[in-house]
Amino acid sequence: MLETVQILAPILLVDILNPVLLALLIFAASTDKPVANSAAMLLGHTITYFIAGYGLSFAVEKLSALMENPGAVDYAISGLLGVYCLYWSLKPAKPSTEPDIPDWQLTPLKCLFFGGVVNVIGLPFAVPYLGAIDQILKADVSLTEAWTLLGLYNVVYAMPFAIVPGSILLMGERSKPLLESLSRSMDWLADKAMPWLILVLGLWLVYDAVAYFW
């Protein structure tokens, strides 16, 4: 299990570079209920991420059972994800766009729902998360350990974004310059570093799959 955690750690670092989620949380923090709304949006996103991860892992396990060769299926998926990573990292970058924010009055319940919706919309492009799920499925761990790994992954993923409601709670209005600076830094990292990190992840996944089948 420790070996799997060491593999998941760099994937998690790539996955955390999510400027869209951070921008949504900062927007929620600018409403009349900044702490409750931003916390609810993060909670909705995190719960949906975990449920989607469980659903995807269940589907892959069923596919593996049908083909009666789970090792080959898992490594084949790794290879496909690696190829997709390479394509994603090398394709021309599109101009960044601001996330679409609903024009209705935000409440914690609506933020909880909206955080989940944003997660579902972005799930097909969550390549690092898909890679992390595949690594958990390939690991020689029990069902309980697999659930634990997936849960820990989601908790650790959410922790850096908790700085938004946390800073508002502790600092109030004084936290706004900090959050704006953090958002700009995240945009820069996502724009400059993300393609290279995805490229490295893709090369590693392809190598891992090719080495297995070779």
Short mmCIF file of C-alpha atoms in Angstrom, two decimals:
data_model
loop_
_atom_site.label_atom_id
_atom_site.label_comp_id
_atom_site.label_asym_id
_atom_site.label_seq_id
_atom_site.Cartn_x
_atom_site.Cartn_y
_atom_site.Cartn_z
CA MET A 1 0.00 0.00 0.00
CA LEU A 2 2.90 2.36 0.79
CA GLU A 3 4.28 1.85 -2.70
CA THR A 4 0.90 2.83 -4.18
CA VAL A 5 0.82 5.98 -2.04
CA GLN A 6 4.26 6.94 -3.39
CA ILE A 7 2.95 6.51 -6.95
CA LEU A 8 -0.24 8.47 -6.24
CA ALA A 9 1.57 11.45 -4.64
CA PRO A 10 3.00 12.98 -7.86
CA ILE A 11 -0.27 12.30 -9.71
CA LEU A 12 -2.13 14.15 -6.94
CA LEU A 13 0.18 17.16 -7.27
CA VAL A 14 -0.69 17.40 -10.96
CA ASP A 15 -4.39 16.96 -10.24
CA ILE A 16 -4.42 19.79 -7.69
CA LEU A 17 -3.51 22.33 -10.39
CA ASN A 18 -7.18 23.16 -10.95
CA PRO A 19 -7.64 26.90 -11.53
CA VAL A 20 -11.32 26.48 -12.40
CA LEU A 21 -12.20 25.09 -8.97
CA LEU A 22 -10.16 27.77 -7.24
CA ALA A 23 -11.86 30.51 -9.28
CA LEU A 24 -15.28 29.12 -8.36
CA LEU A 25 -14.40 29.02 -4.68
CA ILE A 26 -13.11 32.59 -4.76
CA PHE A 27 -16.30 33.68 -6.49
CA ALA A 28 -18.38 31.91 -3.83
CA ALA A 29 -16.27 33.69 -1.20
CA SER A 30 -17.34 37.03 -2.65
CA THR A 31 -21.04 36.42 -1.89
CA ASP A 32 -22.97 37.40 1.21
CA LYS A 33 -22.15 34.02 2.83
CA PRO A 34 -18.48 33.63 1.89
CA VAL A 35 -17.44 30.86 4.27
CA ALA A 36 -20.59 28.74 3.98
CA ASN A 37 -20.87 29.09 0.19
CA SER A 38 -17.22 28.39 -0.62
CA ALA A 39 -17.09 25.48 1.85
CA ALA A 40 -20.30 24.01 0.43
CA MET A 41 -19.00 24.29 -3.14
CA LEU A 42 -15.76 22.53 -2.19
CA LEU A 43 -17.72 19.84 -0.34
CA GLY A 44 -19.99 19.25 -3.33
CA HIS A 45 -17.00 18.99 -5.65
CA THR A 46 -15.16 16.59 -3.33
CA ILE A 47 -18.12 14.28 -2.67
CA THR A 48 -18.84 14.05 -6.40
CA TYR A 49 -15.18 13.36 -7.14
CA PHE A 50 -15.15 10.45 -4.70
CA ILE A 51 -18.44 8.99 -5.95
CA ALA A 52 -17.28 9.29 -9.57
CA GLY A 53 -13.98 7.64 -8.67
CA TYR A 54 -15.77 4.74 -7.03
CA GLY A 55 -18.11 4.38 -10.01
CA LEU A 56 -15.26 4.38 -12.51
CA SER A 57 -13.23 1.88 -10.51
CA PHE A 58 -16.28 -0.39 -10.22
CA ALA A 59 -16.82 -0.24 -13.99
CA VAL A 60 -13.18 -1.08 -14.72
CA GLU A 61 -13.25 -4.00 -12.28
CA LYS A 62 -16.38 -5.38 -13.98
CA LEU A 63 -14.67 -5.07 -17.37
CA SER A 64 -11.61 -6.84 -16.00
CA ALA A 65 -13.73 -9.69 -14.65
CA LEU A 66 -15.51 -10.14 -17.99
CA MET A 67 -12.19 -10.38 -19.82
CA GLU A 68 -10.78 -12.71 -17.13
CA ASN A 69 -7.44 -10.94 -17.23
CA PRO A 70 -7.55 -7.97 -14.87
CA GLY A 71 -3.82 -7.28 -15.08
CA ALA A 72 -3.86 -6.85 -18.85
CA VAL A 73 -6.99 -4.67 -18.75
CA ASP A 74 -5.56 -2.35 -16.11
CA TYR A 75 -2.31 -1.90 -18.01
CA ALA A 76 -4.15 -1.42 -21.29
CA ILE A 77 -6.14 1.37 -19.66
CA SER A 78 -2.87 2.86 -18.37
CA GLY A 79 -1.52 2.87 -21.90
CA LEU A 80 -4.62 4.55 -23.32
CA LEU A 81 -4.56 7.17 -20.57
CA GLY A 82 -0.89 7.75 -21.30
CA VAL A 83 -1.58 8.31 -24.99
CA TYR A 84 -4.39 10.71 -24.09
CA CYS A 85 -2.02 12.56 -21.74
CA LEU A 86 0.51 12.93 -24.56
CA TYR A 87 -2.19 14.23 -26.90
CA TRP A 88 -3.50 16.64 -24.25
CA SER A 89 -0.04 18.01 -23.45
CA LEU A 90 1.01 18.51 -27.07
CA LYS A 91 -2.18 19.96 -28.57
CA PRO A 92 -2.33 23.75 -29.10
CA ALA A 93 -3.47 25.60 -26.01
CA LYS A 94 -6.86 27.30 -26.14
CA PRO A 95 -7.47 30.71 -24.59
CA SER A 96 -8.55 30.30 -20.98
CA THR A 97 -12.15 31.15 -20.20
CA GLU A 98 -13.82 32.09 -16.97
CA PRO A 99 -16.16 29.44 -15.55
CA ASP A 100 -19.85 30.03 -16.17
CA ILE A 101 -21.39 31.21 -12.91
CA PRO A 102 -25.15 30.88 -12.50
CA ASP A 103 -26.95 34.19 -12.21
CA TRP A 104 -29.22 33.04 -9.38
CA GLN A 105 -28.64 33.99 -5.75
CA LEU A 106 -26.08 31.61 -4.29
CA THR A 107 -26.85 29.72 -1.09
CA PRO A 108 -24.82 26.93 0.57
CA LEU A 109 -27.22 24.29 -0.80
CA LYS A 110 -26.98 25.65 -4.34
CA CYS A 111 -23.18 25.85 -4.01
CA LEU A 112 -23.09 22.21 -2.89
CA PHE A 113 -25.05 21.25 -6.00
CA PHE A 114 -23.09 23.52 -8.35
CA GLY A 115 -19.75 22.17 -7.09
CA GLY A 116 -20.92 18.67 -7.98
CA VAL A 117 -22.15 19.73 -11.42
CA VAL A 118 -18.83 21.41 -12.25
CA ASN A 119 -17.03 18.24 -11.22
CA VAL A 120 -19.18 16.03 -13.45
CA ILE A 121 -18.70 18.35 -16.44
CA GLY A 122 -14.92 18.34 -16.01
CA LEU A 123 -14.55 14.64 -15.18
CA PRO A 124 -13.76 13.48 -18.75
CA PHE A 125 -10.76 15.82 -18.72
CA ALA A 126 -9.55 14.81 -15.24
CA VAL A 127 -6.72 12.72 -16.67
CA PRO A 128 -4.61 12.61 -13.48
CA TYR A 129 -7.58 11.37 -11.45
CA LEU A 130 -8.29 8.64 -13.98
CA GLY A 131 -4.64 7.66 -13.80
CA ALA A 132 -4.79 7.57 -10.00
CA ILE A 133 -7.85 5.29 -10.08
CA ASP A 134 -6.07 2.95 -12.46
CA GLN A 135 -3.01 2.81 -10.19
CA ILE A 136 -5.21 1.91 -7.22
CA LEU A 137 -6.85 -0.87 -9.24
CA LYS A 138 -3.46 -2.25 -10.29
CA ALA A 139 -2.17 -2.30 -6.70
CA ASP A 140 -2.21 -5.54 -4.77
CA VAL A 141 -4.42 -4.24 -1.95
CA SER A 142 -7.66 -5.30 -0.31
CA LEU A 143 -11.01 -3.69 -1.07
CA THR A 144 -10.86 -1.78 2.22
CA GLU A 145 -7.38 -0.48 1.43
CA ALA A 146 -8.48 0.55 -2.07
CA TRP A 147 -11.42 2.50 -0.60
CA THR A 148 -9.06 4.07 1.92
CA LEU A 149 -6.61 5.12 -0.79
CA LEU A 150 -9.38 6.64 -2.90
CA GLY A 151 -10.83 8.46 0.11
CA LEU A 152 -7.43 9.80 1.22
CA TYR A 153 -6.70 10.94 -2.32
CA ASN A 154 -9.90 13.00 -2.38
CA VAL A 155 -9.35 14.43 1.12
CA VAL A 156 -5.78 15.50 0.35
CA TYR A 157 -6.94 16.90 -3.00
CA ALA A 158 -9.49 19.12 -1.25
CA MET A 159 -7.16 20.34 1.51
CA PRO A 160 -5.28 23.05 -0.47
CA PHE A 161 -8.57 24.49 -1.72
CA ALA A 162 -9.85 24.73 1.86
CA ILE A 163 -7.58 27.78 2.15
CA VAL A 164 -10.41 29.81 0.56
CA PRO A 165 -13.09 29.38 3.26
CA GLY A 166 -10.37 29.06 5.91
CA SER A 167 -8.70 32.37 5.09
CA ILE A 168 -12.06 34.15 4.89
CA LEU A 169 -12.99 32.72 8.29
CA LEU A 170 -9.70 33.79 9.90
CA MET A 171 -8.91 37.03 8.06
CA GLY A 172 -12.19 38.32 6.67
CA GLU A 173 -11.85 41.00 3.99
CA ARG A 174 -8.07 41.06 4.43
CA SER A 175 -7.87 37.66 2.75
CA LYS A 176 -9.09 38.93 -0.65
CA PRO A 177 -5.68 40.17 -1.92
CA LEU A 178 -4.16 36.84 -0.85
CA LEU A 179 -6.81 34.84 -2.68
CA GLU A 180 -6.51 36.95 -5.81
CA SER A 181 -2.73 36.49 -5.79
CA LEU A 182 -3.18 32.76 -5.26
CA SER A 183 -5.61 32.59 -8.18
CA ARG A 184 -3.15 34.35 -10.50
CA SER A 185 -0.38 31.99 -9.42
CA MET A 186 -2.58 28.96 -10.01
CA ASP A 187 -3.51 30.24 -13.49
CA TRP A 188 0.19 30.67 -14.31
CA LEU A 189 1.10 27.21 -13.05
CA ALA A 190 -1.78 25.59 -14.91
CA ASP A 191 -0.81 27.40 -18.11
CA LYS A 192 2.96 26.86 -17.96
CA ALA A 193 3.58 23.77 -15.87
CA MET A 194 0.51 21.61 -16.46
CA PRO A 195 1.32 20.60 -20.09
CA TRP A 196 4.81 19.46 -19.07
CA LEU A 197 3.54 17.57 -16.03
CA ILE A 198 0.85 15.85 -18.11
CA LEU A 199 3.51 15.01 -20.71
CA VAL A 200 5.69 13.33 -18.07
CA LEU A 201 2.67 11.48 -16.65
CA GLY A 202 1.69 10.31 -20.14
CA LEU A 203 5.20 9.04 -20.93
CA TRP A 204 5.31 7.15 -17.65
CA LEU A 205 1.89 5.53 -18.15
CA VAL A 206 2.76 4.48 -21.70
CA TYR A 207 6.12 3.09 -20.57
CA ASP A 208 4.45 1.21 -17.72
CA ALA A 209 1.93 -0.40 -20.08
CA VAL A 210 4.48 -1.22 -22.80
CA ALA A 211 6.86 -2.76 -20.22
CA TYR A 212 4.06 -4.99 -18.93
CA PHE A 213 2.98 -6.28 -22.33
CA TRP A 214 6.60 -6.63 -23.54
#
